Tab-separated table of C-alpha atoms in Angstrom:
chain	number	residue	atom	x	y	z
A	1	UNK	CA	60.470	-119.653	28.460
A	2	UNK	CA	61.518	-119.106	32.133
A	3	UNK	CA	59.043	-120.888	34.452
A	4	UNK	CA	57.265	-119.114	37.219
A	5	UNK	CA	58.958	-120.887	39.823
A	6	UNK	CA	62.405	-120.278	38.053
A	7	UNK	CA	61.602	-116.633	37.860
A	8	UNK	CA	60.813	-116.181	41.469
A	9	UNK	CA	64.034	-118.057	42.158
A	10	UNK	CA	66.027	-115.282	40.168
A	11	UNK	CA	63.951	-112.510	41.905
A	12	UNK	CA	64.763	-113.773	45.287
A	13	UNK	CA	68.423	-113.979	44.489
A	14	UNK	CA	68.634	-110.603	43.152
A	15	UNK	CA	66.918	-109.212	46.108
A	16	UNK	CA	69.384	-110.708	48.418
A	17	UNK	CA	72.369	-109.708	46.330
A	18	UNK	CA	71.152	-105.991	46.582
A	19	UNK	CA	70.361	-106.486	50.308
A	20	UNK	CA	74.232	-107.598	50.419
A	21	UNK	CA	75.328	-104.508	48.439
A	22	UNK	CA	73.470	-102.597	50.891
A	23	UNK	CA	75.009	-104.183	54.055
A	24	UNK	CA	78.895	-104.327	52.452
A	25	UNK	CA	78.228	-100.403	52.010
A	26	UNK	CA	76.907	-99.763	55.533
A	27	UNK	CA	79.652	-102.142	56.977
A	28	UNK	CA	82.573	-100.297	55.402
A	29	UNK	CA	81.062	-96.640	56.900
A	30	UNK	CA	80.556	-98.462	60.313
A	31	UNK	CA	84.415	-98.989	59.896
A	32	UNK	CA	85.436	-95.693	60.061
A	33	UNK	CA	86.456	-92.534	58.124
A	34	UNK	CA	88.842	-94.141	55.957
A	35	UNK	CA	86.054	-96.407	54.611
A	36	UNK	CA	83.403	-94.013	54.403
A	37	UNK	CA	84.169	-92.811	50.741
A	38	UNK	CA	84.384	-96.487	49.488
A	39	UNK	CA	80.859	-97.304	51.277
A	40	UNK	CA	79.239	-94.352	49.796
A	41	UNK	CA	80.507	-95.226	46.358
A	42	UNK	CA	79.241	-98.593	46.303
A	43	UNK	CA	75.676	-97.476	47.650
A	44	UNK	CA	75.598	-94.850	45.123
A	45	UNK	CA	76.582	-97.261	42.307
A	46	UNK	CA	73.793	-99.801	43.742
A	47	UNK	CA	71.206	-97.380	44.931
A	48	UNK	CA	68.428	-97.686	42.008
A	49	UNK	CA	68.694	-101.268	42.432
A	50	UNK	CA	68.613	-101.388	46.236
A	51	UNK	CA	65.459	-99.332	46.179
A	52	UNK	CA	63.650	-101.325	43.460
A	53	UNK	CA	64.428	-104.742	45.498
A	54	UNK	CA	63.475	-103.211	48.417
A	55	UNK	CA	60.158	-102.354	46.732
A	56	UNK	CA	59.596	-105.739	45.272
A	57	UNK	CA	59.900	-107.228	48.915
A	58	UNK	CA	56.934	-105.388	50.211
A	59	UNK	CA	54.781	-106.504	47.172
A	60	UNK	CA	54.501	-110.011	48.747
A	61	UNK	CA	51.710	-112.451	49.361
A	62	UNK	CA	50.801	-113.068	52.704
A	63	UNK	CA	52.067	-116.530	52.876
A	64	UNK	CA	55.533	-115.353	51.291
A	65	UNK	CA	57.924	-115.813	54.421
A	66	UNK	CA	61.069	-115.492	52.230
A	67	UNK	CA	60.235	-112.356	50.790
A	68	UNK	CA	59.189	-111.158	54.218
A	69	UNK	CA	62.581	-112.002	55.425
A	70	UNK	CA	64.182	-109.740	52.886
A	71	UNK	CA	61.800	-107.006	53.514
A	72	UNK	CA	62.440	-107.062	57.202
A	73	UNK	CA	66.385	-107.103	56.664
A	74	UNK	CA	66.629	-104.024	54.208
A	75	UNK	CA	66.276	-100.987	56.619
A	76	UNK	CA	68.371	-103.027	59.183
A	77	UNK	CA	71.247	-103.739	56.803
A	78	UNK	CA	71.675	-99.816	56.266
A	79	UNK	CA	71.617	-98.037	59.416
A	80	UNK	CA	75.039	-96.122	58.877
A	81	UNK	CA	74.419	-95.594	55.005
A	82	UNK	CA	70.839	-94.802	54.486
A	83	UNK	CA	70.569	-91.729	56.453
A	84	UNK	CA	73.100	-90.422	53.947
A	85	UNK	CA	70.944	-90.848	51.023
A	86	UNK	CA	67.258	-91.907	51.933
A	87	UNK	CA	64.763	-89.230	53.329
A	88	UNK	CA	63.763	-89.571	56.731
A	89	UNK	CA	60.191	-89.934	55.288
A	90	UNK	CA	61.312	-92.601	53.103
A	91	UNK	CA	62.960	-94.250	55.689
A	92	UNK	CA	59.984	-94.456	57.769
A	93	UNK	CA	58.046	-96.242	54.713
A	94	UNK	CA	61.017	-98.806	55.013
A	95	UNK	CA	60.468	-99.294	58.584
A	96	UNK	CA	57.246	-99.736	58.767
A	97	UNK	CA	57.162	-102.088	55.989
A	98	UNK	CA	59.766	-104.063	57.700
A	99	UNK	CA	57.717	-103.961	60.781
A	100	UNK	CA	54.674	-105.690	59.186
A	101	UNK	CA	57.221	-108.294	57.837
A	102	UNK	CA	58.160	-108.804	61.203
A	103	UNK	CA	54.974	-109.456	62.808
A	104	UNK	CA	54.325	-111.736	59.502
A	105	UNK	CA	57.199	-114.094	60.763
A	106	UNK	CA	56.224	-113.634	64.511
A	107	UNK	CA	59.827	-112.181	64.993
A	108	UNK	CA	59.093	-110.375	68.386
A	109	UNK	CA	62.746	-109.106	68.763
A	110	UNK	CA	63.028	-107.609	65.359
A	111	UNK	CA	59.403	-105.983	66.259
A	112	UNK	CA	60.766	-104.529	69.237
A	113	UNK	CA	63.893	-103.043	67.358
A	114	UNK	CA	61.661	-101.848	64.456
A	115	UNK	CA	59.197	-100.019	66.664
A	116	UNK	CA	62.282	-98.346	68.653
A	117	UNK	CA	63.506	-97.028	65.431
A	118	UNK	CA	60.090	-95.757	64.464
A	119	UNK	CA	59.605	-93.959	67.598
A	120	UNK	CA	63.226	-92.176	67.179
A	121	UNK	CA	62.428	-91.492	63.170
A	122	UNK	CA	58.810	-89.863	63.773
A	123	UNK	CA	60.229	-87.632	66.499
A	124	UNK	CA	62.790	-86.414	63.978
A	125	UNK	CA	60.103	-86.105	61.580
A	126	UNK	CA	58.063	-84.061	64.365
A	127	UNK	CA	55.129	-86.795	63.744
A	128	UNK	CA	54.281	-86.812	67.560
A	129	UNK	CA	51.111	-88.999	66.803
A	130	UNK	CA	53.133	-91.618	65.620
A	131	UNK	CA	55.710	-91.567	68.155
A	132	UNK	CA	52.837	-92.232	70.987
A	133	UNK	CA	51.573	-94.838	68.681
A	134	UNK	CA	54.821	-96.831	68.182
A	135	UNK	CA	55.626	-96.275	71.707
A	136	UNK	CA	52.422	-97.866	73.112
A	137	UNK	CA	53.005	-100.632	70.837
A	138	UNK	CA	56.507	-101.043	72.307
A	139	UNK	CA	54.829	-100.756	75.847
A	140	UNK	CA	52.326	-103.356	75.083
A	141	UNK	CA	54.709	-105.731	73.515
A	142	UNK	CA	57.328	-105.392	76.569
A	143	UNK	CA	54.160	-106.244	78.934
A	144	UNK	CA	53.061	-109.035	77.005
A	145	UNK	CA	56.627	-110.751	76.364
A	146	UNK	CA	57.819	-109.807	79.848
A	147	UNK	CA	60.757	-108.132	78.249
A	148	UNK	CA	61.758	-105.084	80.340
A	149	UNK	CA	64.063	-103.704	77.538
A	150	UNK	CA	61.079	-103.142	75.260
A	151	UNK	CA	59.024	-101.769	78.185
A	152	UNK	CA	61.557	-99.209	78.972
A	153	UNK	CA	61.833	-98.019	75.411
A	154	UNK	CA	57.917	-97.978	75.390
A	155	UNK	CA	58.060	-95.738	78.349
A	156	UNK	CA	60.617	-93.771	77.121
A	157	UNK	CA	59.046	-92.985	73.850
A	158	UNK	CA	56.097	-92.070	75.692
A	159	UNK	CA	58.064	-89.552	77.786
A	160	UNK	CA	59.115	-88.007	74.714
A	161	UNK	CA	55.547	-87.588	73.248
A	162	UNK	CA	54.022	-86.015	76.490
A	163	UNK	CA	57.405	-83.908	76.901
A	164	UNK	CA	56.727	-82.271	73.495
A	165	UNK	CA	52.971	-81.806	74.056
A	166	UNK	CA	54.012	-79.922	77.239
A	167	UNK	CA	52.506	-82.611	79.513
A	168	UNK	CA	55.455	-82.343	81.959
A	169	UNK	CA	54.046	-84.268	84.906
A	170	UNK	CA	53.184	-87.463	82.680
A	171	UNK	CA	56.450	-87.038	80.732
A	172	UNK	CA	58.146	-87.162	84.323
A	173	UNK	CA	56.442	-90.248	85.272
A	174	UNK	CA	57.252	-92.036	82.029
A	175	UNK	CA	60.987	-91.100	82.151
A	176	UNK	CA	61.342	-92.120	85.520
A	177	UNK	CA	59.784	-95.443	84.783
A	178	UNK	CA	62.045	-95.872	82.050
A	179	UNK	CA	65.006	-94.902	84.383
A	180	UNK	CA	64.000	-97.427	86.933
A	181	UNK	CA	64.048	-100.066	84.225
A	182	UNK	CA	67.264	-99.041	82.620
A	183	UNK	CA	69.187	-98.521	85.893
A	184	UNK	CA	68.110	-102.275	86.977
A	185	UNK	CA	69.295	-103.614	83.462
A	186	UNK	CA	72.676	-101.680	84.048
A	187	UNK	CA	72.245	-99.888	80.570
A	188	UNK	CA	74.134	-96.659	81.134
A	189	UNK	CA	73.459	-94.965	77.666
A	190	UNK	CA	69.623	-95.546	78.085
A	191	UNK	CA	69.967	-94.065	81.559
A	192	UNK	CA	71.551	-91.108	80.411
A	193	UNK	CA	68.733	-90.480	78.033
A	194	UNK	CA	66.299	-90.560	80.798
A	195	UNK	CA	68.242	-88.459	82.883
A	196	UNK	CA	68.413	-85.852	80.279
A	197	UNK	CA	64.958	-86.004	79.675
A	198	UNK	CA	64.050	-85.545	83.348
A	199	UNK	CA	66.543	-82.735	83.677
A	200	UNK	CA	65.038	-80.996	80.754
A	201	UNK	CA	61.156	-81.507	82.103
A	202	UNK	CA	62.636	-79.884	85.607
A	203	UNK	CA	64.403	-76.982	83.522
A	204	UNK	CA	60.865	-76.202	81.669
A	205	UNK	CA	59.206	-76.108	84.996
A	206	UNK	CA	61.581	-73.528	86.347
A	207	UNK	CA	62.772	-76.025	88.936
A	208	UNK	CA	66.474	-75.537	89.022
A	209	UNK	CA	67.351	-77.607	91.975
A	210	UNK	CA	66.062	-80.553	90.481
A	211	UNK	CA	67.313	-79.845	87.119
A	212	UNK	CA	70.880	-79.918	88.646
A	213	UNK	CA	70.215	-83.061	90.811
A	214	UNK	CA	69.373	-85.165	87.400
A	215	UNK	CA	72.269	-83.409	85.599
A	216	UNK	CA	74.728	-84.151	88.360
A	217	UNK	CA	73.447	-87.788	88.127
A	218	UNK	CA	73.956	-87.713	84.212
A	219	UNK	CA	77.429	-86.448	84.660
A	220	UNK	CA	78.058	-89.691	87.230
A	221	UNK	CA	77.111	-91.932	84.632
A	222	UNK	CA	78.805	-90.422	81.828
A	223	UNK	CA	82.024	-90.313	83.475
A	224	UNK	CA	81.784	-94.206	83.827
A	225	UNK	CA	80.908	-94.869	80.249
A	226	UNK	CA	79.740	-91.778	77.953
A	227	UNK	CA	81.914	-90.289	75.306
A	228	UNK	CA	84.350	-87.395	76.049
A	229	UNK	CA	82.175	-85.302	74.132
A	230	UNK	CA	79.057	-85.827	75.881
A	231	UNK	CA	81.088	-85.221	78.942
A	232	UNK	CA	82.236	-81.915	78.042
A	233	UNK	CA	78.815	-81.054	77.194
A	234	UNK	CA	77.350	-82.265	80.631
A	235	UNK	CA	80.022	-79.989	82.575
A	236	UNK	CA	78.892	-76.953	80.672
A	237	UNK	CA	75.133	-77.788	81.127
A	238	UNK	CA	75.798	-78.287	84.977
A	239	UNK	CA	77.702	-74.911	85.092
A	240	UNK	CA	74.672	-73.132	83.210
A	241	UNK	CA	72.125	-74.372	85.567
A	242	UNK	CA	74.302	-73.393	88.622
A	243	UNK	CA	74.426	-69.962	87.378
A	244	UNK	CA	70.588	-69.724	87.295
A	245	UNK	CA	71.029	-71.151	91.105
A	246	UNK	CA	73.142	-68.216	91.707
A	247	UNK	CA	76.211	-70.703	92.686
A	248	UNK	CA	78.781	-68.651	90.874
A	249	UNK	CA	81.729	-70.074	92.574
A	250	UNK	CA	80.732	-73.636	91.688
A	251	UNK	CA	79.325	-72.893	88.151
A	252	UNK	CA	82.838	-71.177	87.431
A	253	UNK	CA	84.664	-74.590	88.582
A	254	UNK	CA	82.465	-76.755	86.020
A	255	UNK	CA	82.466	-74.015	83.229
A	256	UNK	CA	86.158	-73.832	83.234
A	257	UNK	CA	86.861	-77.645	83.400
A	258	UNK	CA	84.234	-78.172	80.446
A	259	UNK	CA	86.231	-75.335	78.533
A	260	UNK	CA	89.563	-76.657	79.388
A	261	UNK	CA	88.923	-80.392	78.648
A	262	UNK	CA	86.985	-78.998	75.145
A	263	UNK	CA	90.291	-77.018	74.488
A	264	UNK	CA	92.473	-80.216	75.347
A	265	UNK	CA	90.460	-82.568	73.079
A	266	UNK	CA	90.141	-79.792	70.049
A	267	UNK	CA	86.256	-79.536	70.536
A	268	UNK	CA	85.368	-76.263	68.986
């Protein structure tokens, strides 16, 4: 008869084995289109076991650090592949379980990552109170640990919440604070998100001149480090807002450039 310690050791190894299977499938998808079919095939073959052992990691004693380490790792190991099969609601459950594990382990870096992922996930689900709650937790974490990245993500999440609630003055304040932090950190992708949010707020308020200001700054940042698709979209957005400003000559310049580049790159 298998002893309890031996049984536990076997369970730990099985959970680690299927965590590795999830990671393998995810890495295959991350490597590009040629590997997507292989990654999804591995994932589909092992999905029931992956799900079983992720659930097993959640059902742990408070002092079971090994199981907590595994629980924390599951959603982070499948960032590419899980959205293809796991529902958004189920993924939120995995993330919240992993967050509890990270806090059990006093892993502040992973706590930051998971809170930020939960802000994004609950925004996509339209659960705005959860967006606010996890953004507030991020802000509190960032301020307590003097981590500007977590603080910036907290302000961004609060900006999203206020924006969606129609509290535009509050949203603008949060986006601007996040923009200041990310500008100081030199994080172009994060800067673009704040500028896009600020442009949206200005547009909702009917301030087309301010919308243009933010979109122009957004375009400058994209030129330095953004994708070509994002650059094309930014050109077309500026053209649209210039039409609202009745600057049709300048609008035509941006729109023609955007369409010409889109055609050259094969963007439909």
